[in-house]
Amino acid sequence: SDAVTAIRFAVTVNAAAALVAFDAARGQGGEGDLVARIRARIPSARSVLEDGSALRVLQTWIERSAELA
């Protein structure tokens, strides 16, 4: 549906922006303006969301947080 597609796109762009922020924190800001850098990271973000690796990392964080609580 259009709603699911829109949500999936928003999550992908948000994940791409997080990857850009992570790159910048490591001193790897990349070339171009912010929009160009986010656009360049969309394929990576889409890949980890679709292959389940992002979910596995989230589950690990949840488990570790529960252990520390």
mmCIF file of N, CA, C and O in Angstrom:
data_model
loop_
_atom_site.group_PDB
_atom_site.id
_atom_site.type_symbol
_atom_site.label_atom_id
_atom_site.label_comp_id
_atom_site.label_asym_id
_atom_site.label_seq_id
_atom_site.Cartn_x
_atom_site.Cartn_y
_atom_site.Cartn_z
ATOM 1 N N SER A 1 0.833 -1.191 0.000
ATOM 2 C CA SER A 1 0.000 0.000 0.000
ATOM 3 C C SER A 1 0.872 1.248 0.000
ATOM 4 O O SER A 1 2.056 1.204 0.341
ATOM 5 N N ASP A 2 0.267 2.367 -0.331
ATOM 6 C CA ASP A 2 1.002 3.631 -0.354
ATOM 7 C C ASP A 2 1.493 4.033 1.033
ATOM 8 O O ASP A 2 2.586 4.577 1.170
ATOM 9 N N ALA A 3 0.688 3.746 2.051
ATOM 10 C CA ALA A 3 1.081 4.099 3.416
ATOM 11 C C ALA A 3 2.317 3.320 3.851
ATOM 12 O O ALA A 3 3.248 3.884 4.436
ATOM 13 N N VAL A 4 2.331 2.036 3.553
ATOM 14 C CA VAL A 4 3.482 1.200 3.920
ATOM 15 C C VAL A 4 4.722 1.653 3.160
ATOM 16 O O VAL A 4 5.816 1.747 3.729
ATOM 17 N N THR A 5 4.564 1.974 1.898
ATOM 18 C CA THR A 5 5.689 2.458 1.094
ATOM 19 C C THR A 5 6.234 3.754 1.666
ATOM 20 O O THR A 5 7.456 3.936 1.771
ATOM 21 N N ALA A 6 5.356 4.658 2.059
ATOM 22 C CA ALA A 6 5.788 5.937 2.623
ATOM 23 C C ALA A 6 6.524 5.737 3.947
ATOM 24 O O ALA A 6 7.558 6.373 4.199
ATOM 25 N N ILE A 7 6.015 4.848 4.780
ATOM 26 C CA ILE A 7 6.669 4.564 6.064
ATOM 27 C C ILE A 7 8.031 3.927 5.830
ATOM 28 O O ILE A 7 9.024 4.313 6.452
ATOM 29 N N ARG A 8 8.093 2.972 4.916
ATOM 30 C CA ARG A 8 9.360 2.310 4.610
ATOM 31 C C ARG A 8 10.392 3.334 4.105
ATOM 32 O O ARG A 8 11.551 3.303 4.499
ATOM 33 N N PHE A 9 9.955 4.259 3.254
ATOM 34 C CA PHE A 9 10.857 5.285 2.740
ATOM 35 C C PHE A 9 11.339 6.197 3.867
ATOM 36 O O PHE A 9 12.531 6.514 3.953
ATOM 37 N N ALA A 10 10.435 6.600 4.763
ATOM 38 C CA ALA A 10 10.815 7.470 5.880
ATOM 39 C C ALA A 10 11.827 6.782 6.791
ATOM 40 O O ALA A 10 12.805 7.399 7.231
ATOM 41 N N VAL A 11 11.609 5.507 7.085
ATOM 42 C CA VAL A 11 12.541 4.762 7.930
ATOM 43 C C VAL A 11 13.897 4.638 7.232
ATOM 44 O O VAL A 11 14.951 4.795 7.868
ATOM 45 N N THR A 12 13.887 4.392 5.928
ATOM 46 C CA THR A 12 15.139 4.265 5.173
ATOM 47 C C THR A 12 15.918 5.572 5.176
ATOM 48 O O THR A 12 17.133 5.573 5.399
ATOM 49 N N VAL A 13 15.232 6.686 4.942
ATOM 50 C CA VAL A 13 15.917 7.989 4.948
ATOM 51 C C VAL A 13 16.464 8.294 6.340
ATOM 52 O O VAL A 13 17.588 8.790 6.486
ATOM 53 N N ASN A 14 15.698 7.977 7.380
ATOM 54 C CA ASN A 14 16.159 8.196 8.742
ATOM 55 C C ASN A 14 17.406 7.354 9.035
ATOM 56 O O ASN A 14 18.370 7.835 9.639
ATOM 57 N N ALA A 15 17.401 6.098 8.599
ATOM 58 C CA ALA A 15 18.564 5.237 8.804
ATOM 59 C C ALA A 15 19.767 5.760 8.023
ATOM 60 O O ALA A 15 20.897 5.738 8.528
ATOM 61 N N ALA A 16 19.537 6.242 6.811
ATOM 62 C CA ALA A 16 20.629 6.815 6.019
ATOM 63 C C ALA A 16 21.214 8.039 6.717
ATOM 64 O O ALA A 16 22.441 8.217 6.765
ATOM 65 N N ALA A 17 20.356 8.873 7.286
ATOM 66 C CA ALA A 17 20.832 10.047 8.019
ATOM 67 C C ALA A 17 21.639 9.636 9.248
ATOM 68 O O ALA A 17 22.659 10.264 9.582
ATOM 69 N N ALA A 18 21.218 8.569 9.917
ATOM 70 C CA ALA A 18 21.979 8.067 11.069
ATOM 71 C C ALA A 18 23.351 7.569 10.628
ATOM 72 O O ALA A 18 24.352 7.798 11.329
ATOM 73 N N LEU A 19 23.420 6.916 9.470
ATOM 74 C CA LEU A 19 24.716 6.466 8.959
ATOM 75 C C LEU A 19 25.622 7.656 8.630
ATOM 76 O O LEU A 19 26.823 7.611 8.902
ATOM 77 N N VAL A 20 25.048 8.715 8.086
ATOM 78 C CA VAL A 20 25.820 9.927 7.789
ATOM 79 C C VAL A 20 26.339 10.540 9.090
ATOM 80 O O VAL A 20 27.506 10.945 9.169
ATOM 81 N N ALA A 21 25.511 10.584 10.120
ATOM 82 C CA ALA A 21 25.945 11.117 11.414
ATOM 83 C C ALA A 21 27.068 10.270 11.999
ATOM 84 O O ALA A 21 28.047 10.801 12.542
ATOM 85 N N PHE A 22 26.941 8.950 11.888
ATOM 86 C CA PHE A 22 27.986 8.048 12.374
ATOM 87 C C PHE A 22 29.286 8.274 11.611
ATOM 88 O O PHE A 22 30.357 8.345 12.208
ATOM 89 N N ASP A 23 29.181 8.407 10.298
ATOM 90 C CA ASP A 23 30.373 8.694 9.483
ATOM 91 C C ASP A 23 31.039 9.982 9.945
ATOM 92 O O ASP A 23 32.265 10.038 10.104
ATOM 93 N N ALA A 24 30.247 11.017 10.165
ATOM 94 C CA ALA A 24 30.786 12.311 10.588
ATOM 95 C C ALA A 24 31.451 12.209 11.955
ATOM 96 O O ALA A 24 32.504 12.811 12.191
ATOM 97 N N ALA A 25 30.860 11.431 12.856
ATOM 98 C CA ALA A 25 31.435 11.263 14.197
ATOM 99 C C ALA A 25 32.793 10.577 14.135
ATOM 100 O O ALA A 25 33.648 10.804 14.989
ATOM 101 N N ARG A 26 32.990 9.759 13.102
ATOM 102 C CA ARG A 26 34.276 9.079 12.921
ATOM 103 C C ARG A 26 35.234 9.890 12.052
ATOM 104 O O ARG A 26 36.305 9.403 11.698
ATOM 105 N N GLY A 27 34.840 11.120 11.715
ATOM 106 C CA GLY A 27 35.699 11.967 10.904
ATOM 107 C C GLY A 27 35.672 11.618 9.434
ATOM 108 O O GLY A 27 36.575 11.979 8.683
ATOM 109 N N GLN A 28 34.635 10.911 9.016
ATOM 110 C CA GLN A 28 34.498 10.520 7.612
ATOM 111 C C GLN A 28 33.256 11.187 7.041
ATOM 112 O O GLN A 28 32.312 10.521 6.627
ATOM 113 N N GLY A 29 33.284 12.519 7.023
ATOM 114 C CA GLY A 29 32.116 13.288 6.610
ATOM 115 C C GLY A 29 31.698 13.104 5.173
ATOM 116 O O GLY A 29 30.555 13.324 4.818
ATOM 117 N N GLY A 30 32.615 12.695 4.327
ATOM 118 C CA GLY A 30 32.257 12.474 2.930
ATOM 119 C C GLY A 30 32.206 13.748 2.129
ATOM 120 O O GLY A 30 32.441 14.840 2.630
ATOM 121 N N GLU A 31 31.878 13.585 0.884
ATOM 122 C CA GLU A 31 31.818 14.705 -0.051
ATOM 123 C C GLU A 31 30.377 15.167 -0.243
ATOM 124 O O GLU A 31 29.453 14.390 -0.121
ATOM 125 N N GLY A 32 30.229 16.420 -0.578
ATOM 126 C CA GLY A 32 28.921 16.955 -0.909
ATOM 127 C C GLY A 32 28.185 17.493 0.295
ATOM 128 O O GLY A 32 28.641 17.415 1.434
ATOM 129 N N ASP A 33 27.026 18.062 0.002
ATOM 130 C CA ASP A 33 26.212 18.610 1.081
ATOM 131 C C ASP A 33 25.489 17.483 1.813
ATOM 132 O O ASP A 33 25.580 16.314 1.439
ATOM 133 N N LEU A 34 24.770 17.839 2.838
ATOM 134 C CA LEU A 34 24.110 16.841 3.677
ATOM 135 C C LEU A 34 23.123 15.986 2.882
ATOM 136 O O LEU A 34 23.090 14.760 3.037
ATOM 137 N N VAL A 35 22.338 16.612 2.043
ATOM 138 C CA VAL A 35 21.355 15.861 1.259
ATOM 139 C C VAL A 35 22.055 14.838 0.364
ATOM 140 O O VAL A 35 21.626 13.684 0.255
ATOM 141 N N ALA A 36 23.145 15.252 -0.271
ATOM 142 C CA ALA A 36 23.891 14.332 -1.146
ATOM 143 C C ALA A 36 24.468 13.167 -0.349
ATOM 144 O O ALA A 36 24.458 12.028 -0.820
ATOM 145 N N ARG A 37 24.968 13.451 0.860
ATOM 146 C CA ARG A 37 25.537 12.377 1.687
ATOM 147 C C ARG A 37 24.452 11.405 2.145
ATOM 148 O O ARG A 37 24.657 10.184 2.157
ATOM 149 N N ILE A 38 23.280 11.942 2.522
ATOM 150 C CA ILE A 38 22.173 11.064 2.913
ATOM 151 C C ILE A 38 21.741 10.220 1.716
ATOM 152 O O ILE A 38 21.553 9.007 1.834
ATOM 153 N N ARG A 39 21.603 10.859 0.565
ATOM 154 C CA ARG A 39 21.197 10.133 -0.640
ATOM 155 C C ARG A 39 22.187 9.002 -0.956
ATOM 156 O O ARG A 39 21.780 7.901 -1.336
ATOM 157 N N ALA A 40 23.470 9.268 -0.753
ATOM 158 C CA ALA A 40 24.493 8.262 -1.044
ATOM 159 C C ALA A 40 24.423 7.073 -0.084
ATOM 160 O O ALA A 40 24.842 5.962 -0.437
ATOM 161 N N ARG A 41 23.890 7.272 1.116
ATOM 162 C CA ARG A 41 23.821 6.184 2.105
ATOM 163 C C ARG A 41 22.504 5.426 2.065
ATOM 164 O O ARG A 41 22.342 4.402 2.742
ATOM 165 N N ILE A 42 21.538 5.876 1.255
ATOM 166 C CA ILE A 42 20.250 5.185 1.170
ATOM 167 C C ILE A 42 20.406 3.724 0.751
ATOM 168 O O ILE A 42 19.776 2.851 1.358
ATOM 169 N N PRO A 43 21.233 3.395 -0.240
ATOM 170 C CA PRO A 43 21.369 1.970 -0.579
ATOM 171 C C PRO A 43 21.867 1.118 0.592
ATOM 172 O O PRO A 43 21.373 0.007 0.813
ATOM 173 N N SER A 44 22.816 1.632 1.369
ATOM 174 C CA SER A 44 23.307 0.890 2.534
ATOM 175 C C SER A 44 22.208 0.723 3.576
ATOM 176 O O SER A 44 22.031 -0.356 4.141
ATOM 177 N N ALA A 45 21.487 1.802 3.827
ATOM 178 C CA ALA A 45 20.404 1.739 4.811
ATOM 179 C C ALA A 45 19.333 0.757 4.363
ATOM 180 O O ALA A 45 18.863 -0.078 5.147
ATOM 181 N N ARG A 46 18.947 0.826 3.106
ATOM 182 C CA ARG A 46 17.924 -0.084 2.579
ATOM 183 C C ARG A 46 18.383 -1.539 2.717
ATOM 184 O O ARG A 46 17.620 -2.414 3.108
ATOM 185 N N SER A 47 19.646 -1.781 2.433
ATOM 186 C CA SER A 47 20.178 -3.143 2.480
ATOM 187 C C SER A 47 20.097 -3.739 3.881
ATOM 188 O O SER A 47 19.627 -4.867 4.056
ATOM 189 N N VAL A 48 20.548 -2.995 4.900
ATOM 190 C CA VAL A 48 20.539 -3.548 6.262
ATOM 191 C C VAL A 48 19.123 -3.676 6.810
ATOM 192 O O VAL A 48 18.860 -4.542 7.644
ATOM 193 N N LEU A 49 18.216 -2.826 6.347
ATOM 194 C CA LEU A 49 16.826 -2.960 6.772
ATOM 195 C C LEU A 49 16.183 -4.184 6.132
ATOM 196 O O LEU A 49 15.435 -4.926 6.778
ATOM 197 N N GLU A 50 16.473 -4.410 4.859
ATOM 198 C CA GLU A 50 15.845 -5.520 4.145
ATOM 199 C C GLU A 50 16.433 -6.879 4.495
ATOM 200 O O GLU A 50 15.718 -7.877 4.513
ATOM 201 N N ASP A 51 17.744 -6.936 4.788
ATOM 202 C CA ASP A 51 18.347 -8.251 5.059
ATOM 203 C C ASP A 51 18.235 -8.675 6.525
ATOM 204 O O ASP A 51 18.636 -9.770 6.891
ATOM 205 N N GLY A 52 17.681 -7.812 7.359
ATOM 206 C CA GLY A 52 17.445 -8.169 8.749
ATOM 207 C C GLY A 52 18.588 -7.862 9.699
ATOM 208 O O GLY A 52 18.448 -8.031 10.909
ATOM 209 N N SER A 53 19.724 -7.396 9.180
ATOM 210 C CA SER A 53 20.851 -7.145 10.087
ATOM 211 C C SER A 53 20.574 -5.967 11.023
ATOM 212 O O SER A 53 21.024 -5.979 12.171
ATOM 213 N N ALA A 54 19.813 -4.982 10.580
ATOM 214 C CA ALA A 54 19.459 -3.871 11.478
ATOM 215 C C ALA A 54 18.593 -4.380 12.631
ATOM 216 O O ALA A 54 18.777 -3.974 13.782
ATOM 217 N N LEU A 55 17.681 -5.279 12.329
ATOM 218 C CA LEU A 55 16.829 -5.857 13.368
ATOM 219 C C LEU A 55 17.658 -6.667 14.361
ATOM 220 O O LEU A 55 17.427 -6.592 15.572
ATOM 221 N N ARG A 56 18.634 -7.403 13.873
ATOM 222 C CA ARG A 56 19.488 -8.192 14.783
ATOM 223 C C ARG A 56 20.271 -7.279 15.725
ATOM 224 O O ARG A 56 20.410 -7.586 16.916
ATOM 225 N N VAL A 57 20.764 -6.152 15.224
ATOM 226 C CA VAL A 57 21.478 -5.205 16.093
ATOM 227 C C VAL A 57 20.527 -4.628 17.132
ATOM 228 O O VAL A 57 20.867 -4.529 18.314
ATOM 229 N N LEU A 58 19.328 -4.259 16.708
ATOM 230 C CA LEU A 58 18.340 -3.733 17.644
ATOM 231 C C LEU A 58 18.025 -4.757 18.730
ATOM 232 O O LEU A 58 17.958 -4.418 19.917
ATOM 233 N N GLN A 59 17.843 -6.010 18.348
ATOM 234 C CA GLN A 59 17.555 -7.054 19.333
ATOM 235 C C GLN A 59 18.707 -7.215 20.320
ATOM 236 O O GLN A 59 18.484 -7.416 21.514
ATOM 237 N N THR A 60 19.942 -7.102 19.843
ATOM 238 C CA THR A 60 21.106 -7.172 20.728
ATOM 239 C C THR A 60 21.096 -6.018 21.719
ATOM 240 O O THR A 60 21.351 -6.204 22.909
ATOM 241 N N TRP A 61 20.792 -4.817 21.249
ATOM 242 C CA TRP A 61 20.722 -3.652 22.140
ATOM 243 C C TRP A 61 19.639 -3.848 23.199
ATOM 244 O O TRP A 61 19.838 -3.513 24.365
ATOM 245 N N ILE A 62 18.506 -4.379 22.793
ATOM 246 C CA ILE A 62 17.421 -4.620 23.741
ATOM 247 C C ILE A 62 17.860 -5.617 24.811
ATOM 248 O O ILE A 62 17.639 -5.403 26.013
ATOM 249 N N GLU A 63 18.514 -6.694 24.393
ATOM 250 C CA GLU A 63 18.979 -7.704 25.347
ATOM 251 C C GLU A 63 20.003 -7.112 26.314
ATOM 252 O O GLU A 63 19.932 -7.360 27.531
ATOM 253 N N ARG A 64 20.963 -6.357 25.802
ATOM 254 C CA ARG A 64 21.989 -5.763 26.665
ATOM 255 C C ARG A 64 21.379 -4.748 27.635
ATOM 256 O O ARG A 64 21.767 -4.696 28.797
ATOM 257 N N SER A 65 20.432 -3.964 27.141
ATOM 258 C CA SER A 65 19.768 -2.989 28.016
ATOM 259 C C SER A 65 19.033 -3.696 29.142
ATOM 260 O O SER A 65 19.057 -3.239 30.295
ATOM 261 N N ALA A 66 18.385 -4.796 28.823
ATOM 262 C CA ALA A 66 17.664 -5.550 29.851
ATOM 263 C C ALA A 66 18.625 -6.134 30.887
ATOM 264 O O ALA A 66 18.316 -6.149 32.073
ATOM 265 N N GLU A 67 19.780 -6.569 30.425
ATOM 266 C CA GLU A 67 20.792 -7.117 31.343
ATOM 267 C C GLU A 67 21.311 -6.042 32.297
ATOM 268 O O GLU A 67 21.621 -6.328 33.446
ATOM 269 N N LEU A 68 21.413 -4.815 31.819
ATOM 270 C CA LEU A 68 21.958 -3.726 32.624
ATOM 271 C C LEU A 68 20.920 -3.065 33.515
ATOM 272 O O LEU A 68 21.268 -2.313 34.427
ATOM 273 N N ALA A 69 19.652 -3.322 33.256
ATOM 274 C CA ALA A 69 18.569 -2.671 34.012
ATOM 275 C C ALA A 69 18.443 -3.258 35.409
ATOM 276 O O ALA A 69 18.822 -4.311 35.737
#
